[in-house]
Amino acid sequence: MNDALTLDHGADGVLIATMDLPGASMNVLNEALSSALIGLVERLELDASVRGLILRSGKKDFLAGADIDRLRALRSAQEAFEASMALKHFIRRFERCGKPVVALINGLCLGGGLEIAMGCHWRIVIDDGRARLGLPEVKLGLLPGGGGTQRLPRLVGMQQALQWMGEGSQVRAAQALSSGLVNALARDADDGLAQARAWIAANPAPKQPWDAPKFRYPGGDSRSPAVAQMLAIAPSMASAKSYGNYPALTHIMSSVFEGGLSDFDRALEIEARYFAACAISPASKNMMGTLWYQLNALKKGASRPAAPARSRVKKLGILGAGMMGAGIAYVAAKAGIEVVLLDSSQAAADKGKQVSQALLDKAVKQGRSTPEQREALLASIEPTTQYEALRGCDLIIEAVFEDRAVKAEVTRQAEAIIGSEAVFASNTSTLPISSLARASQRPAQFIGLHFFSPVDKMPLVEIIIGQETSDETLARGFDFVLQIGKTPIVVNDSRGFYTSRIFATYVMEGLALLAEGVHPRSIEVAGLQAGMPMPPLALQDEVSLSLGLHVAEQTRQDLAAEGKPYVEHPGEAVLRQLCALGRIGKKAGQGFYDYREGDKQLWPGLAQLYPLQAQQPEQAELIDRLMFAQANEAARCWQEGVLRSVADANIGSIFGWGFAPFHGGALQFINAYGLPEFVARAQALAAQHGERFAPAQCLLDMAAKGERFEEGGPASA
Ligand code: NAD
């Protein structure tokens, strides 16, 4: 035993084991805790004076999951199989020790934490609103390897278990109880302990349901016709939907299905084999690296200057109560910030506030909020036309029309009122921050905070540093983004910043393919096969072709004014042609698609405008073009210093425009492909399709030196 676990052996023979990893804010299943738990099970088996066990946590959460360091270190399938079997083995010993074991669950109980809890005979959840139970492994390309794919379906039924594991869902206390995942709820820790003791006294020698000879799965097992039918088609459906990019999904299904045909111990072995396949897959390595390590590093402030100390915004002013301003008002008010929402007419400002009302009405209806919380939140948003109301704001976010003159005017008016310490941010999506800062009296306190639509759902904010933005302003902008629960990436100022610039390369490549006579359906399928959330033509319709054309024309003008050359992308001609026909996108009911009654069909007229090539390219070629266009442009952003860290690049790409998550982000895509291989393929694409594919100089240099993109900059492979 070690100090990861403290034991309290009561006079009644009940042992209370409290998991409390020293120096950590959360319990994770690391070496120290695992060996302490193995010691605990030995004591349970051997010490006759112990009548039963209550397993609980000394932290605000029960157990957040596996130690990702250990998972990432797994190098071979055999190692992964053995690690999974070792975990299962001690959980199995808990449930077969012949004495009652109760899990008293508080806060997060995820992954390995829930797998241990399911290996206890009785589960009680402290119902204080914080409890969340789930097996989120799929989100890192993994499969629950501690018996989760076997115990969960035996507790809640195969269908429910597959849904939760497939989505990585977290369930709250009430649902955990009604589904059969847990056995009881407690008001607080004392109530939980009392219930646990009572249950132990009444059940001196319990068995798990699946160890009883007559055990039946709730809702039927792999042999029952309804389940067998569902499970026969579900893996192929899931695989088709994800284009085979997420093997963990199908492995989870196979493990559940095959496990249901075997006895329990054999089922655990089956699971370990599927776990091993996932744990060593490139997808899980990519996802762990980016969506765990890099994401956590960003959230801990890797891109924030060390000084000054953390700050909090108390009062926020938003200029422009349109789609973006209204969304920002909602997320800020939700984070407990007082909001002034200003527009040029009271009606527009009120309309912006109504967005929060509508979102909150829905939340109340769905039980995610209460009428009292809704009223309190709404009371913190003041819709107005009066700049005077901005007095006392420590941050202003401007979200008026994308027009320099309008932005300059509202900047001037707001700065006349706000205090000298206040930070002024623009939510512009295209205009360089340094140029907007020229309208400011205090450009050092001017910054870009680029939100994504819809603001209440999108997790990212791209922070843009202008030429004169101070470190303190950056720190305060960064703290605000964390304060409202979003993930910040930080980039240097440039046309299109980072996210809009790379996103455009994906969509425009789709348009270029169309212009060449590639079948539009093949283009769309290639986008999805590549792992992008939406295909390029449909996406261009969503953001509107007229906007795409406007940005291209603006860029052409700006570059001409700066005396710089403009290289037209071959997709631009497609934008012009369709816009000239009034086919400007979804909002007009017609673009690359025709939109009718909630349905859409590719516009048949595309065939006349862009006659099909006789010899259509392979899908793999299309996928390469769509992905290389993005990854290469991300490398250019790295080279130009627009990007400041690999984590910003990878997280920004996945959270900002949905860059295929299984690749681990736009720069990780290059790592995983291999630098020399990427360079060679990019050169071949450039020779065939144009200079835009010519590999960024930094890639040539890194490939020559045997480097790859690592945190802190390029590092040796
Ligand atoms: P919108 O047209 O929905 O809203 C703009 C609002 O600004 C309107 O309510 C308008 O009445 C108000 N406004 C205009 N002039 C004003 C003035 N002088 N004083 C006060 N209010 C004024 O636009 P939006 O989509 O919310 O975009 C706002 C900003 O956010 C733009 O800079 C845009 O580029 C940027 N942005 C938009 C998106 C997006 O997806 N729509 C994403 C990121 C950033």
JSON list of C-alpha atoms and ligand atoms in Angstrom, two decimals, residues 319-326 328 342-345 348-349 387 398-403 406-407 409-410 413 426-431 449-454 543 547, ligand 1:
[
{"chain": "A", "resi": 319, "resn": "LEU", "atom": "CA", "xyz": [-20.74, 46.50, -29.77]},
{"chain": "A", "resi": 320, "resn": "GLY", "atom": "CA", "xyz": [-23.15, 45.06, -32.31]},
{"chain": "A", "resi": 321, "resn": "ALA", "atom": "CA", "xyz": [-25.94, 42.73, -31.20]},
{"chain": "A", "resi": 322, "resn": "GLY", "atom": "CA", "xyz": [-26.09, 40.70, -34.42]},
{"chain": "A", "resi": 323, "resn": "MET", "atom": "CA", "xyz": [-25.48, 37.01, -34.77]},
{"chain": "A", "resi": 324, "resn": "MET", "atom": "CA", "xyz": [-22.01, 37.08, -33.19]},
{"chain": "A", "resi": 325, "resn": "GLY", "atom": "CA", "xyz": [-22.57, 39.81, -30.59]},
{"chain": "A", "resi": 326, "resn": "ALA", "atom": "CA", "xyz": [-25.73, 38.11, -29.32]},
{"chain": "A", "resi": 328, "resn": "ILE", "atom": "CA", "xyz": [-20.98, 36.30, -27.16]},
{"chain": "A", "resi": 342, "resn": "LEU", "atom": "CA", "xyz": [-25.03, 47.84, -27.63]},
{"chain": "A", "resi": 343, "resn": "ASP", "atom": "CA", "xyz": [-26.47, 48.29, -31.11]},
{"chain": "A", "resi": 344, "resn": "SER", "atom": "CA", "xyz": [-27.49, 51.27, -33.22]},
{"chain": "A", "resi": 345, "resn": "SER", "atom": "CA", "xyz": [-31.18, 50.78, -32.49]},
{"chain": "A", "resi": 348, "resn": "ALA", "atom": "CA", "xyz": [-31.60, 45.49, -32.67]},
{"chain": "A", "resi": 349, "resn": "ALA", "atom": "CA", "xyz": [-30.12, 45.41, -29.16]},
{"chain": "A", "resi": 387, "resn": "TYR", "atom": "CA", "xyz": [-22.32, 54.36, -25.08]},
{"chain": "A", "resi": 398, "resn": "GLU", "atom": "CA", "xyz": [-16.65, 44.84, -31.19]},
{"chain": "A", "resi": 399, "resn": "ALA", "atom": "CA", "xyz": [-18.89, 42.71, -33.46]},
{"chain": "A", "resi": 400, "resn": "VAL", "atom": "CA", "xyz": [-20.43, 45.29, -35.83]},
{"chain": "A", "resi": 401, "resn": "PHE", "atom": "CA", "xyz": [-20.50, 44.98, -39.63]},
{"chain": "A", "resi": 402, "resn": "GLU", "atom": "CA", "xyz": [-17.29, 43.85, -41.35]},
{"chain": "A", "resi": 403, "resn": "ASP", "atom": "CA", "xyz": [-16.55, 47.38, -42.48]},
{"chain": "A", "resi": 406, "resn": "VAL", "atom": "CA", "xyz": [-18.03, 51.38, -39.08]},
{"chain": "A", "resi": 407, "resn": "LYS", "atom": "CA", "xyz": [-15.52, 49.58, -36.87]},
{"chain": "A", "resi": 409, "resn": "GLU", "atom": "CA", "xyz": [-16.32, 54.80, -35.57]},
{"chain": "A", "resi": 410, "resn": "VAL", "atom": "CA", "xyz": [-17.54, 52.48, -32.81]},
{"chain": "A", "resi": 413, "resn": "GLN", "atom": "CA", "xyz": [-17.01, 56.22, -29.45]},
{"chain": "A", "resi": 426, "resn": "SER", "atom": "CA", "xyz": [-12.42, 43.04, -32.39]},
{"chain": "A", "resi": 427, "resn": "ASN", "atom": "CA", "xyz": [-14.27, 39.94, -33.57]},
{"chain": "A", "resi": 428, "resn": "THR", "atom": "CA", "xyz": [-13.40, 40.63, -37.19]},
{"chain": "A", "resi": 429, "resn": "SER", "atom": "CA", "xyz": [-13.05, 37.53, -39.32]},
{"chain": "A", "resi": 430, "resn": "THR", "atom": "CA", "xyz": [-10.93, 38.99, -42.11]},
{"chain": "A", "resi": 431, "resn": "LEU", "atom": "CA", "xyz": [-9.54, 42.47, -41.40]},
{"chain": "A", "resi": 449, "resn": "LEU", "atom": "CA", "xyz": [-10.87, 37.81, -30.29]},
{"chain": "A", "resi": 450, "resn": "HIS", "atom": "CA", "xyz": [-12.19, 35.75, -33.18]},
{"chain": "A", "resi": 451, "resn": "PHE", "atom": "CA", "xyz": [-15.25, 33.71, -32.20]},
{"chain": "A", "resi": 452, "resn": "PHE", "atom": "CA", "xyz": [-16.86, 31.03, -34.33]},
{"chain": "A", "resi": 453, "resn": "SER", "atom": "CA", "xyz": [-20.50, 30.60, -35.19]},
{"chain": "A", "resi": 454, "resn": "PRO", "atom": "CA", "xyz": [-22.67, 29.42, -33.46]},
{"chain": "A", "resi": 543, "resn": "VAL", "atom": "CA", "xyz": [-20.78, 30.33, -45.75]},
{"chain": "A", "resi": 547, "resn": "LEU", "atom": "CA", "xyz": [-18.84, 36.16, -49.06]},
{"chain": "B", "resi": 1, "resn": "NAD", "atom": "P1", "xyz": [-24.46, 40.83, -38.14]},
{"chain": "B", "resi": 1, "resn": "NAD", "atom": "O1", "xyz": [-24.76, 41.58, -39.38]},
{"chain": "B", "resi": 1, "resn": "NAD", "atom": "O2", "xyz": [-25.34, 39.69, -37.75]},
{"chain": "B", "resi": 1, "resn": "NAD", "atom": "O3", "xyz": [-24.43, 41.84, -36.91]},
{"chain": "B", "resi": 1, "resn": "NAD", "atom": "C1", "xyz": [-23.83, 43.08, -36.92]},
{"chain": "B", "resi": 1, "resn": "NAD", "atom": "C2", "xyz": [-24.58, 43.97, -35.93]},
{"chain": "B", "resi": 1, "resn": "NAD", "atom": "O4", "xyz": [-23.86, 45.18, -35.79]},
{"chain": "B", "resi": 1, "resn": "NAD", "atom": "C3", "xyz": [-26.00, 44.34, -36.39]},
{"chain": "B", "resi": 1, "resn": "NAD", "atom": "O5", "xyz": [-26.92, 44.03, -35.36]},
{"chain": "B", "resi": 1, "resn": "NAD", "atom": "C4", "xyz": [-25.92, 45.83, -36.64]},
{"chain": "B", "resi": 1, "resn": "NAD", "atom": "O6", "xyz": [-27.14, 46.51, -36.33]},
{"chain": "B", "resi": 1, "resn": "NAD", "atom": "C5", "xyz": [-24.81, 46.22, -35.68]},
{"chain": "B", "resi": 1, "resn": "NAD", "atom": "N1", "xyz": [-24.18, 47.48, -36.06]},
{"chain": "B", "resi": 1, "resn": "NAD", "atom": "C6", "xyz": [-23.79, 47.89, -37.28]},
{"chain": "B", "resi": 1, "resn": "NAD", "atom": "N2", "xyz": [-23.26, 49.11, -37.21]},
{"chain": "B", "resi": 1, "resn": "NAD", "atom": "C7", "xyz": [-23.31, 49.49, -35.92]},
{"chain": "B", "resi": 1, "resn": "NAD", "atom": "C8", "xyz": [-22.93, 50.66, -35.22]},
{"chain": "B", "resi": 1, "resn": "NAD", "atom": "N3", "xyz": [-22.39, 51.70, -35.84]},
{"chain": "B", "resi": 1, "resn": "NAD", "atom": "N4", "xyz": [-23.12, 50.70, -33.89]},
{"chain": "B", "resi": 1, "resn": "NAD", "atom": "C9", "xyz": [-23.68, 49.65, -33.25]},
{"chain": "B", "resi": 1, "resn": "NAD", "atom": "N5", "xyz": [-24.08, 48.53, -33.87]},
{"chain": "B", "resi": 1, "resn": "NAD", "atom": "C10", "xyz": [-23.90, 48.45, -35.19]},
{"chain": "B", "resi": 1, "resn": "NAD", "atom": "O7", "xyz": [-22.95, 40.36, -38.28]},
{"chain": "B", "resi": 1, "resn": "NAD", "atom": "P2", "xyz": [-22.21, 39.15, -37.55]},
{"chain": "B", "resi": 1, "resn": "NAD", "atom": "O8", "xyz": [-22.30, 37.95, -38.39]},
{"chain": "B", "resi": 1, "resn": "NAD", "atom": "O9", "xyz": [-22.64, 39.10, -36.12]},
{"chain": "B", "resi": 1, "resn": "NAD", "atom": "O10", "xyz": [-20.69, 39.65, -37.64]},
{"chain": "B", "resi": 1, "resn": "NAD", "atom": "C11", "xyz": [-20.19, 40.67, -36.79]},
{"chain": "B", "resi": 1, "resn": "NAD", "atom": "C12", "xyz": [-18.67, 40.66, -36.87]},
{"chain": "B", "resi": 1, "resn": "NAD", "atom": "O11", "xyz": [-18.19, 39.37, -36.51]},
{"chain": "B", "resi": 1, "resn": "NAD", "atom": "C13", "xyz": [-18.09, 40.92, -38.25]},
{"chain": "B", "resi": 1, "resn": "NAD", "atom": "O12", "xyz": [-16.89, 41.64, -38.09]},
{"chain": "B", "resi": 1, "resn": "NAD", "atom": "C14", "xyz": [-17.83, 39.53, -38.79]},
{"chain": "B", "resi": 1, "resn": "NAD", "atom": "O13", "xyz": [-16.81, 39.52, -39.75]},
{"chain": "B", "resi": 1, "resn": "NAD", "atom": "C15", "xyz": [-17.37, 38.83, -37.53]},
{"chain": "B", "resi": 1, "resn": "NAD", "atom": "N6", "xyz": [-17.52, 37.38, -37.54]},
{"chain": "B", "resi": 1, "resn": "NAD", "atom": "C16", "xyz": [-18.61, 36.77, -38.09]},
{"chain": "B", "resi": 1, "resn": "NAD", "atom": "C17", "xyz": [-18.72, 35.39, -38.08]},
{"chain": "B", "resi": 1, "resn": "NAD", "atom": "C18", "xyz": [-19.92, 34.71, -38.66]},
{"chain": "B", "resi": 1, "resn": "NAD", "atom": "O14", "xyz": [-19.89, 33.48, -38.82]},
{"chain": "B", "resi": 1, "resn": "NAD", "atom": "N7", "xyz": [-20.98, 35.43, -38.95]},
{"chain": "B", "resi": 1, "resn": "NAD", "atom": "C19", "xyz": [-17.71, 34.61, -37.50]},
{"chain": "B", "resi": 1, "resn": "NAD", "atom": "C20", "xyz": [-16.61, 35.26, -36.92]},
{"chain": "B", "resi": 1, "resn": "NAD", "atom": "C21", "xyz": [-16.53, 36.63, -36.95]}
]
